[in-house]
Tab-separated table of C-alpha atoms in Angstrom:
chain	number	residue	atom	x	y	z
A	1	MET	CA	-9.739	33.982	21.023
A	2	ILE	CA	-11.407	30.781	20.009
A	3	LYS	CA	-9.283	28.533	17.856
A	4	LYS	CA	-11.453	26.327	15.713
A	5	LYS	CA	-9.937	22.899	15.425
A	6	THR	CA	-10.583	21.493	11.993
A	7	ARG	CA	-11.670	17.906	12.343
A	8	ARG	CA	-10.485	15.625	9.627
A	9	PRO	CA	-13.204	13.294	8.393
A	10	LEU	CA	-13.245	9.877	9.972
A	11	TRP	CA	-12.440	7.967	6.824
A	12	GLN	CA	-9.316	10.045	6.307
A	13	ILE	CA	-8.027	9.056	9.742
A	14	ALA	CA	-9.158	5.440	9.554
A	15	LEU	CA	-7.906	4.579	6.066
A	16	PRO	CA	-4.130	4.745	6.748
A	17	ILE	CA	-4.555	2.854	10.009
A	18	LEU	CA	-6.566	0.148	8.298
A	19	LEU	CA	-4.030	-0.219	5.496
A	20	LEU	CA	-1.057	-0.287	7.841
A	21	THR	CA	-2.710	-2.901	10.028
A	22	ALA	CA	-3.416	-5.001	6.946
A	23	VAL	CA	0.250	-4.777	5.905
A	24	TRP	CA	1.302	-5.749	9.433
A	25	ILE	CA	-0.964	-8.775	9.429
A	26	MET	CA	0.263	-9.807	5.970
A	27	LEU	CA	3.839	-9.564	7.197
A	28	TRP	CA	3.161	-11.819	10.125
A	29	ASP	CA	1.168	-14.307	8.011
A	30	ASP	CA	-1.179	-14.863	10.904
A	31	LEU	CA	-4.622	-13.416	11.599
A	32	SER	CA	-4.870	-13.399	15.387
A	33	VAL	CA	-6.199	-10.956	17.941
A	34	LEU	CA	-2.692	-10.145	19.155
A	35	ASN	CA	-1.550	-9.286	15.640
A	36	ILE	CA	-4.542	-7.055	15.007
A	37	LEU	CA	-4.060	-5.273	18.306
A	38	THR	CA	-0.353	-4.671	17.857
A	39	GLY	CA	-1.014	-3.664	14.275
A	40	VAL	CA	-3.500	-0.997	15.255
A	41	LEU	CA	-1.203	0.287	18.011
A	42	LEU	CA	1.782	0.497	15.697
A	43	ALA	CA	-0.308	2.151	12.978
A	44	LEU	CA	-1.502	4.782	15.437
A	45	PHE	CA	2.049	5.350	16.628
A	46	VAL	CA	3.432	5.680	13.101
A	47	THR	CA	0.739	8.018	11.845
A	48	ARG	CA	0.973	10.173	14.939
A	49	PHE	CA	4.734	10.526	15.244
A	50	PHE	CA	5.903	10.204	11.651
A	51	TYR	CA	3.294	12.518	10.347
A	52	LEU	CA	3.195	13.096	6.607
A	53	PRO	CA	1.153	15.827	4.983
A	54	PRO	CA	-2.205	14.345	4.111
A	55	VAL	CA	-2.697	13.280	0.537
A	56	GLU	CA	-5.636	15.009	-1.045
A	57	LEU	CA	-7.872	12.156	-1.941
A	58	SER	CA	-10.911	12.825	-4.011
A	59	ARG	CA	-14.090	11.370	-2.648
A	60	ARG	CA	-14.550	9.106	-5.650
A	61	PHE	CA	-13.555	5.556	-6.187
A	62	ASN	CA	-15.212	3.831	-9.090
A	63	ILE	CA	-14.784	0.083	-8.790
A	64	PHE	CA	-15.714	-0.699	-12.371
A	65	TRP	CA	-13.182	1.628	-13.904
A	66	ALA	CA	-10.553	0.538	-11.371
A	67	ALA	CA	-11.069	-3.050	-12.521
A	68	VAL	CA	-10.898	-1.956	-16.179
A	69	PHE	CA	-7.689	-0.098	-15.411
A	70	LEU	CA	-6.135	-3.110	-13.671
A	71	GLY	CA	-7.060	-5.405	-16.535
A	72	TRP	CA	-5.681	-3.024	-19.161
A	73	PHE	CA	-2.544	-2.477	-17.095
A	74	THR	CA	-1.825	-6.193	-16.737
A	75	ALA	CA	-2.375	-6.901	-20.420
A	76	SER	CA	-0.265	-3.920	-21.422
A	77	MET	CA	2.550	-4.871	-19.061
A	78	ILE	CA	2.674	-8.426	-20.371
A	79	SER	CA	2.689	-7.460	-24.034
A	80	ALA	CA	5.190	-4.646	-23.562
A	81	SER	CA	7.542	-6.853	-21.501
A	82	LEU	CA	7.581	-9.432	-24.271
A	83	HIS	CA	8.164	-6.678	-26.841
A	84	VAL	CA	11.136	-5.234	-24.943
A	85	ALA	CA	12.557	-8.719	-24.377
A	86	TRP	CA	12.256	-9.341	-28.108
A	87	LEU	CA	13.986	-6.020	-28.835
A	88	ALA	CA	16.826	-7.092	-26.586
A	89	VAL	CA	17.550	-10.341	-28.378
A	90	ARG	CA	16.683	-9.614	-31.988
A	91	PRO	CA	19.702	-9.183	-34.263
A	92	LYS	CA	18.702	-5.751	-35.561
A	93	GLY	CA	18.892	-4.160	-32.134
A	94	VAL	CA	17.098	-1.051	-31.051
A	95	SER	CA	16.802	2.224	-32.937
A	96	ALA	CA	16.589	5.745	-31.562
A	97	GLY	CA	14.240	6.687	-28.783
A	98	SER	CA	12.644	10.009	-28.071
A	99	VAL	CA	11.644	12.262	-25.228
A	100	ILE	CA	8.062	13.436	-25.502
A	101	SER	CA	6.268	15.980	-23.384
A	102	VAL	CA	2.709	15.302	-22.345
A	103	GLU	CA	0.519	17.887	-20.708
A	104	LEU	CA	-1.798	16.146	-18.287
A	105	HIS	CA	-5.301	17.372	-17.586
A	106	THR	CA	-5.233	16.595	-13.911
A	107	ARG	CA	-3.801	19.023	-11.392
A	108	SER	CA	-3.704	16.836	-8.321
A	109	ASP	CA	-0.414	15.527	-6.939
A	110	LEU	CA	-1.686	12.034	-6.349
A	111	LEU	CA	-2.898	11.524	-9.883
A	112	ILE	CA	0.254	12.866	-11.494
A	113	THR	CA	2.301	10.567	-9.289
A	114	MET	CA	0.155	7.590	-10.142
A	115	VAL	CA	0.333	8.311	-13.871
A	116	SER	CA	4.128	8.599	-13.612
A	117	THR	CA	4.368	5.346	-11.650
A	118	VAL	CA	2.230	3.465	-14.150
A	119	ILE	CA	4.308	4.892	-16.998
A	120	GLY	CA	7.390	3.684	-15.165
A	121	LEU	CA	5.955	0.218	-14.769
A	122	ILE	CA	4.852	-0.335	-18.329
A	123	PRO	CA	7.905	-1.310	-20.336
A	124	GLY	CA	8.955	1.161	-22.967
A	125	SER	CA	8.481	4.450	-21.168
A	126	ILE	CA	10.148	6.269	-18.297
A	127	VAL	CA	9.290	9.623	-16.788
A	128	ILE	CA	12.483	11.647	-16.603
A	129	GLU	CA	11.247	15.108	-15.690
A	130	ALA	CA	8.087	16.685	-14.455
A	131	ASP	CA	6.971	20.296	-14.554
A	132	ARG	CA	4.586	20.524	-11.647
A	133	ALA	CA	3.474	24.064	-12.361
A	134	HIS	CA	1.967	23.221	-15.734
A	135	SER	CA	1.344	19.503	-15.061
A	136	VAL	CA	3.683	18.519	-17.864
A	137	ILE	CA	5.642	15.300	-17.728
A	138	PHE	CA	8.531	14.387	-19.984
A	139	VAL	CA	8.590	10.733	-20.959
A	140	HIS	CA	11.476	8.897	-22.592
A	141	VAL	CA	10.162	6.245	-24.952
A	142	LEU	CA	12.220	3.322	-26.162
A	143	ASP	CA	12.510	2.585	-29.886
A	144	CYS	CA	10.457	5.492	-31.103
A	145	SER	CA	11.923	6.757	-34.320
A	146	THR	CA	8.954	7.728	-36.446
A	147	ASP	CA	6.252	10.303	-35.902
A	148	ASP	CA	3.588	7.593	-35.775
A	149	GLU	CA	5.282	5.954	-32.845
A	150	VAL	CA	5.557	9.300	-31.052
A	151	GLU	CA	1.819	9.805	-31.513
A	152	ALA	CA	1.147	6.262	-30.283
A	153	ALA	CA	3.224	6.884	-27.162
A	154	LYS	CA	1.393	10.141	-26.423
A	155	SER	CA	-1.978	8.475	-26.859
A	156	GLN	CA	-0.933	5.698	-24.489
A	157	VAL	CA	-0.100	8.245	-21.801
A	158	TYR	CA	-3.440	9.926	-22.351
A	159	ARG	CA	-5.202	6.589	-22.083
A	160	ILE	CA	-3.534	5.862	-18.750
A	161	GLU	CA	-4.575	9.262	-17.487
A	162	ASN	CA	-8.105	8.798	-18.797
A	163	LEU	CA	-8.559	5.475	-17.016
A	164	LEU	CA	-7.092	6.779	-13.778
A	165	ILE	CA	-9.266	9.888	-13.798
A	166	ARG	CA	-12.331	7.756	-14.387
A	167	ALA	CA	-11.339	5.512	-11.485
A	168	LEU	CA	-9.993	8.003	-8.977
A	169	GLY	CA	-10.220	11.524	-10.285
A	170	SER	CA	-11.935	14.369	-8.575
A	171	ALA	CA	-14.826	16.261	-10.107
A	172	HIS	CA	-12.496	19.036	-11.227
A	173	ASP	CA	-10.323	16.568	-13.126
A	174	ILE	CA	-13.359	15.114	-14.832
A	175	THR	CA	-14.548	18.564	-15.868
A	176	THR	CA	-11.139	19.398	-17.344
A	177	LEU	CA	-11.057	16.059	-19.126
A	178	ASN	CA	-14.528	16.616	-20.531
A	179	THR	CA	-13.576	20.030	-21.886
A	180	TRP	CA	-10.636	18.480	-23.699
A	181	ARG	CA	-12.738	15.619	-24.997
A	182	LYS	CA	-15.397	18.009	-26.273
A	183	GLU	CA	-12.725	19.899	-28.215
A	184	LEU	CA	-11.701	16.677	-29.882
A	185	GLY	CA	-15.276	15.645	-30.586
A	186	MET	CA	-15.266	12.685	-28.191
A	187	PRO	CA	-18.209	11.899	-25.930
A	188	PRO	CA	-17.758	13.213	-22.412
A	189	VAL	CA	-17.145	11.121	-19.335
A	190	LEU	CA	-20.097	11.576	-16.983
A	191	PRO	CA	-19.813	9.295	-13.990
A	192	THR	CA	-22.117	10.806	-11.419
A	193	ARG	CA	-25.619	12.137	-11.530
A	194	GLU	CA	-24.410	15.421	-10.098
A	195	LEU	CA	-22.092	16.003	-13.032
A	196	GLN	CA	-24.816	14.989	-15.472
A	197	ARG	CA	-27.119	17.533	-13.926
A	198	LYS	CA	-24.477	20.228	-14.220
A	199	GLU	CA	-23.779	19.242	-17.801
A	200	SER	CA	-27.439	19.373	-18.811
A	201	ARG	CA	-27.848	22.737	-17.152
A	202	ARG	CA	-25.023	24.230	-19.228
B	1	MET	CA	1.203	-32.903	-11.796
B	2	ILE	CA	-0.483	-30.226	-13.899
B	3	ALA	CA	0.312	-27.659	-11.240
B	4	ASP	CA	3.945	-28.751	-11.343
B	5	ILE	CA	4.120	-28.284	-15.085
B	6	PHE	CA	2.512	-24.861	-14.851
B	7	SER	CA	4.907	-23.723	-12.168
B	8	ILE	CA	7.923	-25.021	-14.075
B	9	VAL	CA	6.754	-23.163	-17.169
B	10	PHE	CA	6.362	-19.980	-15.123
B	11	MET	CA	9.781	-20.414	-13.565
B	12	ILE	CA	11.505	-20.937	-16.885
B	13	GLY	CA	9.609	-17.954	-18.313
B	14	GLY	CA	10.752	-15.738	-15.466
B	15	ALA	CA	14.332	-16.902	-15.860
B	16	LEU	CA	14.267	-16.241	-19.605
B	17	LEU	CA	12.956	-12.724	-19.018
B	18	SER	CA	15.821	-12.047	-16.625
B	19	LEU	CA	18.213	-13.335	-19.262
B	20	ALA	CA	16.627	-11.078	-21.856
B	21	ALA	CA	16.999	-8.124	-19.506
B	22	SER	CA	20.690	-8.747	-19.024
B	23	ILE	CA	21.292	-9.336	-22.732
B	24	GLY	CA	19.589	-6.037	-23.443
B	25	LEU	CA	21.789	-4.422	-20.821
B	26	LEU	CA	24.797	-5.621	-22.759
B	27	ARG	CA	23.633	-4.942	-26.285
B	28	PHE	CA	21.864	-1.600	-26.265
B	29	PRO	CA	23.993	1.305	-27.410
B	30	ASP	CA	22.652	4.047	-25.183
B	31	LEU	CA	22.367	4.629	-21.431
B	32	MET	CA	18.642	5.368	-21.560
B	33	SER	CA	17.869	2.249	-23.613
B	34	ARG	CA	19.885	0.129	-21.211
B	35	LEU	CA	17.807	1.553	-18.392
B	36	HIS	CA	14.637	0.384	-20.126
B	37	ALA	CA	16.035	-3.066	-20.788
B	38	GLY	CA	17.389	-3.541	-17.302
B	39	SER	CA	14.337	-2.749	-15.260
B	40	LYS	CA	11.195	-3.513	-17.202
B	41	PRO	CA	11.235	-7.211	-18.109
B	42	GLN	CA	12.347	-8.012	-14.584
B	43	ILE	CA	9.021	-6.917	-13.120
B	44	PHE	CA	7.073	-9.353	-15.253
B	45	GLY	CA	9.669	-12.040	-14.558
B	46	LEU	CA	9.210	-11.526	-10.848
B	47	LEU	CA	5.447	-11.723	-11.289
B	48	LEU	CA	5.819	-15.102	-12.991
B	49	MET	CA	8.045	-16.367	-10.187
B	50	MET	CA	5.577	-15.239	-7.569
B	51	LEU	CA	2.788	-17.011	-9.448
B	52	ALA	CA	4.912	-20.164	-9.414
B	53	ILE	CA	5.329	-19.853	-5.642
B	54	ALA	CA	1.621	-19.264	-5.207
B	55	ILE	CA	0.805	-22.385	-7.213
B	56	GLN	CA	3.236	-24.550	-5.286
B	57	ILE	CA	2.470	-23.322	-1.776
B	58	PRO	CA	-1.239	-22.489	-1.727
B	59	GLN	CA	-1.455	-21.385	1.904
B	60	TRP	CA	-2.620	-17.950	2.982
B	61	GLY	CA	0.583	-16.971	4.760
B	62	PRO	CA	3.027	-17.313	1.870
B	63	ILE	CA	0.507	-15.951	-0.630
B	64	THR	CA	0.079	-12.689	1.282
B	65	THR	CA	3.836	-12.360	1.702
B	66	VAL	CA	4.330	-12.964	-2.006
B	67	PHE	CA	1.671	-10.347	-2.735
B	68	LEU	CA	3.542	-7.889	-0.518
B	69	VAL	CA	6.822	-8.644	-2.312
B	70	MET	CA	5.179	-7.884	-5.634
B	71	THR	CA	3.647	-4.656	-4.295
B	72	PHE	CA	6.934	-3.430	-2.855
B	73	GLN	CA	8.828	-4.213	-6.034
B	74	MET	CA	6.227	-2.467	-8.194
B	75	MET	CA	6.266	0.576	-5.967
B	76	THR	CA	10.035	0.949	-5.729
B	77	SER	CA	11.221	-0.044	-9.168
B	78	PRO	CA	9.769	3.007	-10.990
B	79	ILE	CA	11.372	5.286	-8.399
B	80	GLY	CA	14.820	3.840	-8.999
B	81	THR	CA	14.344	3.917	-12.751
B	82	HIS	CA	13.169	7.525	-12.712
B	83	MET	CA	16.101	8.709	-10.593
B	84	VAL	CA	18.674	6.980	-12.758
B	85	GLY	CA	16.970	8.239	-15.903
B	86	ARG	CA	16.890	11.794	-14.614
B	87	ALA	CA	20.560	11.705	-13.721
B	88	GLY	CA	21.414	9.901	-16.942
B	89	TYR	CA	19.717	12.494	-19.132
B	90	ARG	CA	21.934	15.205	-17.699
B	91	THR	CA	25.271	13.486	-18.077
B	92	LYS	CA	27.684	13.911	-20.912
B	93	ARG	CA	26.992	10.307	-21.835
B	94	LEU	CA	23.629	11.043	-23.394
B	95	ARG	CA	23.945	10.332	-27.073
B	96	ARG	CA	21.902	12.890	-28.940
B	97	SER	CA	21.984	10.806	-32.079
B	98	MET	CA	19.952	8.152	-30.294
B	99	LEU	CA	17.126	10.586	-29.671
B	100	TYR	CA	14.663	11.120	-32.472
B	101	GLN	CA	12.673	13.885	-30.874
B	102	ASP	CA	13.674	15.692	-27.748
B	103	GLU	CA	10.965	17.913	-26.373
B	104	LEU	CA	12.652	18.337	-23.021
B	105	ALA	CA	15.619	20.016	-24.681
B	106	ASP	CA	13.198	22.288	-26.555
B	107	ALA	CA	11.497	23.216	-23.303
B	108	VAL	CA	14.840	23.868	-21.633
B	109	ALA	CA	15.969	25.976	-24.591
B	110	ARG	CA	12.768	27.982	-24.470
B	111	ALA	CA	13.184	28.533	-20.746
B	112	GLU	CA	16.795	29.585	-21.169
B	113	LEU	CA	15.854	31.975	-23.968
B	114	ARG	CA	13.136	33.508	-21.840
B	115	ASP	CA	15.513	33.762	-18.944
B	116	SER	CA	18.294	35.426	-20.920
B	117	SER	CA	15.951	37.882	-22.658
B	118	HIS	CA	14.483	38.727	-19.278
B	119	ARG	CA	17.917	39.322	-17.873
B	120	SER	CA	19.129	41.358	-20.856
B	121	SER	CA	16.003	43.508	-20.926
B	122	ARG	CA	16.598	44.301	-17.312
B	123	THR	CA	20.239	45.332	-17.664
B	124	LEU	CA	19.953	47.423	-20.821
B	125	PRO	CA	19.401	51.078	-20.008
B	126	LYS	CA	16.177	52.487	-21.356
B	127	ASP	CA	16.929	54.809	-24.223
B	128	ARG	CA	14.605	57.730	-23.837
B	129	SER	CA	16.141	60.025	-26.433
C	1	MET	CA	18.988	-29.991	-4.107
C	2	ASN	CA	19.794	-33.671	-3.849
C	3	GLY	CA	20.032	-33.614	-0.071
C	4	LEU	CA	16.527	-32.238	0.288
C	5	SER	CA	14.794	-34.750	-1.915
C	6	ASP	CA	12.177	-35.526	0.703
C	7	GLU	CA	11.180	-31.832	0.860
C	8	LEU	CA	10.856	-31.165	-2.859
C	9	LEU	CA	7.478	-29.889	-3.840
C	10	ILE	CA	7.822	-30.516	-7.502
C	11	ASP	CA	7.913	-33.976	-9.005
C	12	PRO	CA	11.615	-34.961	-9.042
C	13	ALA	CA	11.345	-36.355	-12.545
C	14	ILE	CA	10.385	-32.961	-13.933
C	15	LEU	CA	12.918	-31.242	-11.723
C	16	ARG	CA	15.751	-33.400	-13.003
C	17	ILE	CA	15.285	-31.816	-16.442
C	18	ALA	CA	14.213	-28.346	-15.379
C	19	ALA	CA	16.717	-27.596	-12.645
C	20	PRO	CA	19.846	-27.632	-14.852
C	21	ILE	CA	18.045	-25.441	-17.410
C	22	LEU	CA	17.135	-22.914	-14.735
C	23	LEU	CA	20.606	-22.953	-13.271
C	24	VAL	CA	22.238	-22.382	-16.653
C	25	ILE	CA	19.914	-19.484	-17.468
C	26	PHE	CA	20.509	-17.784	-14.135
C	27	LEU	CA	24.247	-18.353	-14.408
C	28	ALA	CA	24.348	-16.785	-17.864
C	29	THR	CA	22.325	-13.812	-16.605
C	30	LEU	CA	24.633	-13.203	-13.679
C	31	VAL	CA	27.794	-13.568	-15.764
C	32	ILE	CA	26.505	-10.957	-18.209
C	33	VAL	CA	25.582	-8.644	-15.343
C	34	VAL	CA	29.037	-8.965	-13.813
C	35	ILE	CA	30.612	-8.243	-17.207
C	36	LYS	CA	28.491	-5.094	-17.368
C	37	LEU	CA	29.467	-4.154	-13.831
C	38	ILE	CA	33.124	-4.300	-14.768
C	39	ARG	CA	32.875	-2.799	-18.218
C	40	GLY	CA	30.083	-0.241	-17.861
C	41	PRO	CA	31.363	3.069	-19.101
C	42	SER	CA	29.771	5.199	-16.410
C	43	ILE	CA	28.700	4.756	-12.859
C	44	LEU	CA	25.043	4.890	-13.826
C	45	ASP	CA	25.534	1.834	-16.038
C	46	ARG	CA	26.924	0.042	-13.027
C	47	MET	CA	23.959	1.070	-10.909
C	48	ILE	CA	21.564	-0.281	-13.527
C	49	ALA	CA	23.570	-3.522	-13.512
C	50	ASN	CA	23.246	-3.536	-9.738
C	51	ASP	CA	19.455	-3.264	-10.061
C	52	VAL	CA	19.388	-6.127	-12.555
C	53	PHE	CA	21.575	-8.170	-10.212
C	54	LEU	CA	19.165	-7.714	-7.322
C	55	ALA	CA	16.138	-8.469	-9.442
C	56	THR	CA	17.786	-11.653	-10.745
C	57	LEU	CA	18.551	-12.577	-7.157
C	58	LEU	CA	14.849	-12.175	-6.375
C	59	CYS	CA	13.854	-14.369	-9.304
C	60	GLY	CA	16.397	-17.045	-8.445
C	61	LEU	CA	15.426	-17.103	-4.803
C	62	GLY	CA	11.763	-17.248	-5.809
C	63	ALA	CA	12.447	-20.255	-8.015
C	64	PHE	CA	14.289	-21.961	-5.163
C	65	ILE	CA	11.433	-21.311	-2.752
C	66	ALA	CA	8.900	-22.653	-5.220
C	67	ALA	CA	10.929	-25.793	-5.834
C	68	THR	CA	11.783	-26.672	-2.268
C	69	GLY	CA	8.950	-25.149	-0.289
C	70	ARG	CA	11.231	-23.336	2.147
C	71	VAL	CA	8.876	-20.634	3.269
C	72	ASP	CA	11.337	-19.328	5.840
C	73	LEU	CA	13.268	-17.655	3.022
C	74	LEU	CA	10.353	-15.405	2.067
C	75	PRO	CA	11.375	-12.539	4.414
C	76	VAL	CA	14.690	-12.348	2.538
C	77	LEU	CA	12.695	-11.793	-0.653
C	78	LEU	CA	10.678	-9.107	1.090
C	79	ALA	CA	13.711	-7.249	2.400
C	80	VAL	CA	15.520	-7.275	-0.934
C	81	ALA	CA	12.422	-6.169	-2.834
C	82	ALA	CA	11.632	-3.337	-0.445
C	83	LEU	CA	15.131	-1.960	0.022
C	84	GLY	CA	17.022	-2.925	-3.098
C	85	PHE	CA	16.404	0.323	-4.889
C	86	VAL	CA	18.090	2.526	-2.294
C	87	GLY	CA	21.542	1.905	-3.743
C	88	SER	CA	20.872	3.151	-7.237
C	89	VAL	CA	18.739	6.058	-6.012
C	90	SER	CA	21.412	7.350	-3.664
C	91	VAL	CA	24.194	6.999	-6.226
C	92	SER	CA	22.205	8.720	-8.948
C	93	ARG	CA	21.386	11.506	-6.512
C	94	TYR	CA	25.053	12.214	-6.011
C	95	VAL	CA	26.432	11.583	-9.462
C	96	SER	CA	29.478	13.776	-9.526
C	97	ARG	CA	29.271	17.223	-10.989
C	98	SER	CA	32.157	16.590	-13.365
C	99	ASP	CA	29.997	14.079	-15.152
C	100	THR	CA	27.063	16.373	-15.743
C	101	SER	CA	26.225	19.268	-17.920
C	102	SER	CA	22.994	21.148	-18.189
C	103	PRO	CA	20.797	19.734	-20.924
C	104	VAL	CA	22.113	21.489	-23.985
C	105	VAL	CA	20.286	21.861	-27.206
C	106	GLY	CA	22.082	19.606	-29.596
C	107	GLU	CA	21.017	18.307	-32.898
C	108	THR	CA	18.480	15.554	-32.489
C	109	ARG	CA	17.918	13.083	-35.206
C	110	SER	CA	14.844	14.769	-36.671
C	111	MET	CA	16.748	18.044	-36.933
C	112	ALA	CA	19.644	16.210	-38.575
C	113	GLN	CA	17.264	14.612	-41.040
C	114	ALA	CA	15.752	17.980	-41.889
C	115	HIS	CA	19.248	19.352	-42.347
C	116	THR	CA	20.321	16.595	-44.709
C	117	LEU	CA	17.031	16.854	-46.556
C	118	SER	CA	17.475	20.577	-47.137
C	119	MET	CA	21.093	20.032	-48.132
C	120	ALA	CA	20.016	17.357	-50.609
C	121	GLN	CA	17.347	19.671	-52.002
C	122	ARG	CA	19.863	22.462	-52.408
C	123	ARG	CA	22.282	20.108	-54.120
C	124	ASP	CA	19.554	18.935	-56.518
C	125	GLN	CA	18.600	22.503	-57.312
C	126	GLU	CA	22.207	23.441	-58.027
C	127	GLU	CA	22.604	20.334	-60.157
C	128	ALA	CA	19.489	21.176	-62.176
C	129	GLN	CA	20.620	24.757	-62.526
C	130	ARG	CA	24.070	23.731	-63.711
C	131	GLN	CA	22.576	21.326	-66.255
C	132	ARG	CA	20.223	23.965	-67.541
C	133	SER	CA	23.012	26.527	-67.870
C	134	SER	CA	25.334	24.077	-69.592
C	135	ARG	CA	22.533	23.135	-71.996
C	136	ALA	CA	21.906	26.807	-72.767
C	137	GLY	CA	25.598	27.106	-73.487
C	138	SER	CA	26.215	30.246	-71.456
C	139	ALA	CA	28.470	30.225	-68.444
C	140	ASP	CA	26.215	31.507	-65.743
C	141	GLY	CA	27.705	32.821	-62.595
C	142	PRO	CA	27.082	31.592	-59.166
C	143	ASP	CA	24.132	33.958	-58.655
C	144	ASP	CA	21.915	31.639	-60.655
C	145	ALA	CA	22.879	28.816	-58.392
C	146	GLU	CA	21.979	31.110	-55.499
C	147	ALA	CA	18.578	31.814	-56.976
C	148	GLY	CA	18.101	28.100	-57.432
C	149	ARG	CA	18.085	27.538	-53.691
C	150	PRO	CA	14.515	27.001	-52.534
C	151	ALA	CA	13.214	29.823	-50.417
C	152	GLY	CA	12.294	27.962	-47.294
C	153	ALA	CA	15.295	25.677	-46.932
C	154	GLU	CA	16.894	27.178	-43.878
C	155	THR	CA	19.690	24.987	-42.798
C	156	VAL	CA	19.080	23.927	-39.238
C	157	GLY	CA	22.456	23.959	-37.606
C	158	PRO	CA	23.172	22.741	-34.131
C	159	LEU	CA	23.117	25.423	-31.451
C	160	PHE	CA	25.739	23.848	-29.259
C	161	ALA	CA	26.829	20.789	-31.134
C	162	GLU	CA	28.496	18.638	-28.573
C	163	GLU	CA	29.482	15.390	-30.108
C	164	GLN	CA	29.143	12.641	-27.564
C	165	GLU	CA	31.657	9.976	-28.269
C	166	GLN	CA	30.794	6.511	-27.294
C	167	SER	CA	33.458	5.211	-24.973
């Protein structure tokens, strides 16, 4: 009986080791041969003996949209922090909040986690529950007492997801997103030539 | 001199954001709102402090350590907030009057309804007369 | 900070004004956090106060490092930032069962508003009906007031109305 050993691609083995070595070097504040060597050894040890199930990365990483996402995230965090700080000190105080449910288009674990983390970082929203089976997350929004504000909060979550899918999403996520966008009459997101070819063939 | 003024401004800004966070912690009427106030402005305050450090000590070693501090804080703070929020939603201390729209409760109600109808349809004997 | 005046990175003239301001702000923050730690009605409030305490510690230590250039304190910052969340996570994981209930369907504010709106509508209808009947001069029975109720105004009552008192 021949057991076929599935070889993981090289970049999937090398990426964690590279990142862990970088963290090790940053901790030691010193770029020397000894640090690099010990970093690589420790990274190999950690990934071999404290083995986590591999995260399913999609093969895409779009630098432009990642930069757009980082810029939007920083601006949003600054403005929302100032808004929450103002809510804390203004005499009127804060009014009721609400818990909204948002159905995400992505089905991958990594993207749902990243969307939840970004929601948790931007002041004004917290993920309190997630339904993994249907990719639904429940977000508690601060000071959201009219229907307009509920709609604004939902559209903010969708914008986060949109930017992250454009930066990191797999082809399946992009196809799902495009179907949703076509229903709403928005232009589709077509990052790669392969997807454009598929789209034109349809 | 200019760098000093910038870093002092950043430091005072970070301190004021921490003060705002604690004032919000005291003033907000509801557990979930206090959770928002207590964790969110602090992240931006910490970012300002780290910028002040980076301006004052522009060497590679401290800058990378400061970058790591920021990364760790931004990775762990949403986890803590989510766990406390999840536990806080389920306690008796959740004030329903402070919630304008609660779609999680609707989803739970729907699930419970489905569950109970499922269970009752299974236990009732089929009337074939 | 007076004993380290030869190691200050920031111009001492600026620091003479800024340092008391910073100290007062941090002191006020910590006093409020300790008040919340003592007073907080539930344990989760105290864990949030704990988080705020640690984050304020990070900010204060960061300000000190920026002012005096003591880079050897940076690992403290790193340790607190990386491990400070474990306390609140572990406590919220084991919040005692007596404190919890399954999320019940209570009356949220939009439902309450719909309720009061339908009640107000019904009251207006009854008022109009009563005025019309008194103008006509005949004593109409309550069935006219019943017919006056608008067809779709179903009163939305709470399913399990559990009134949460604020302690």
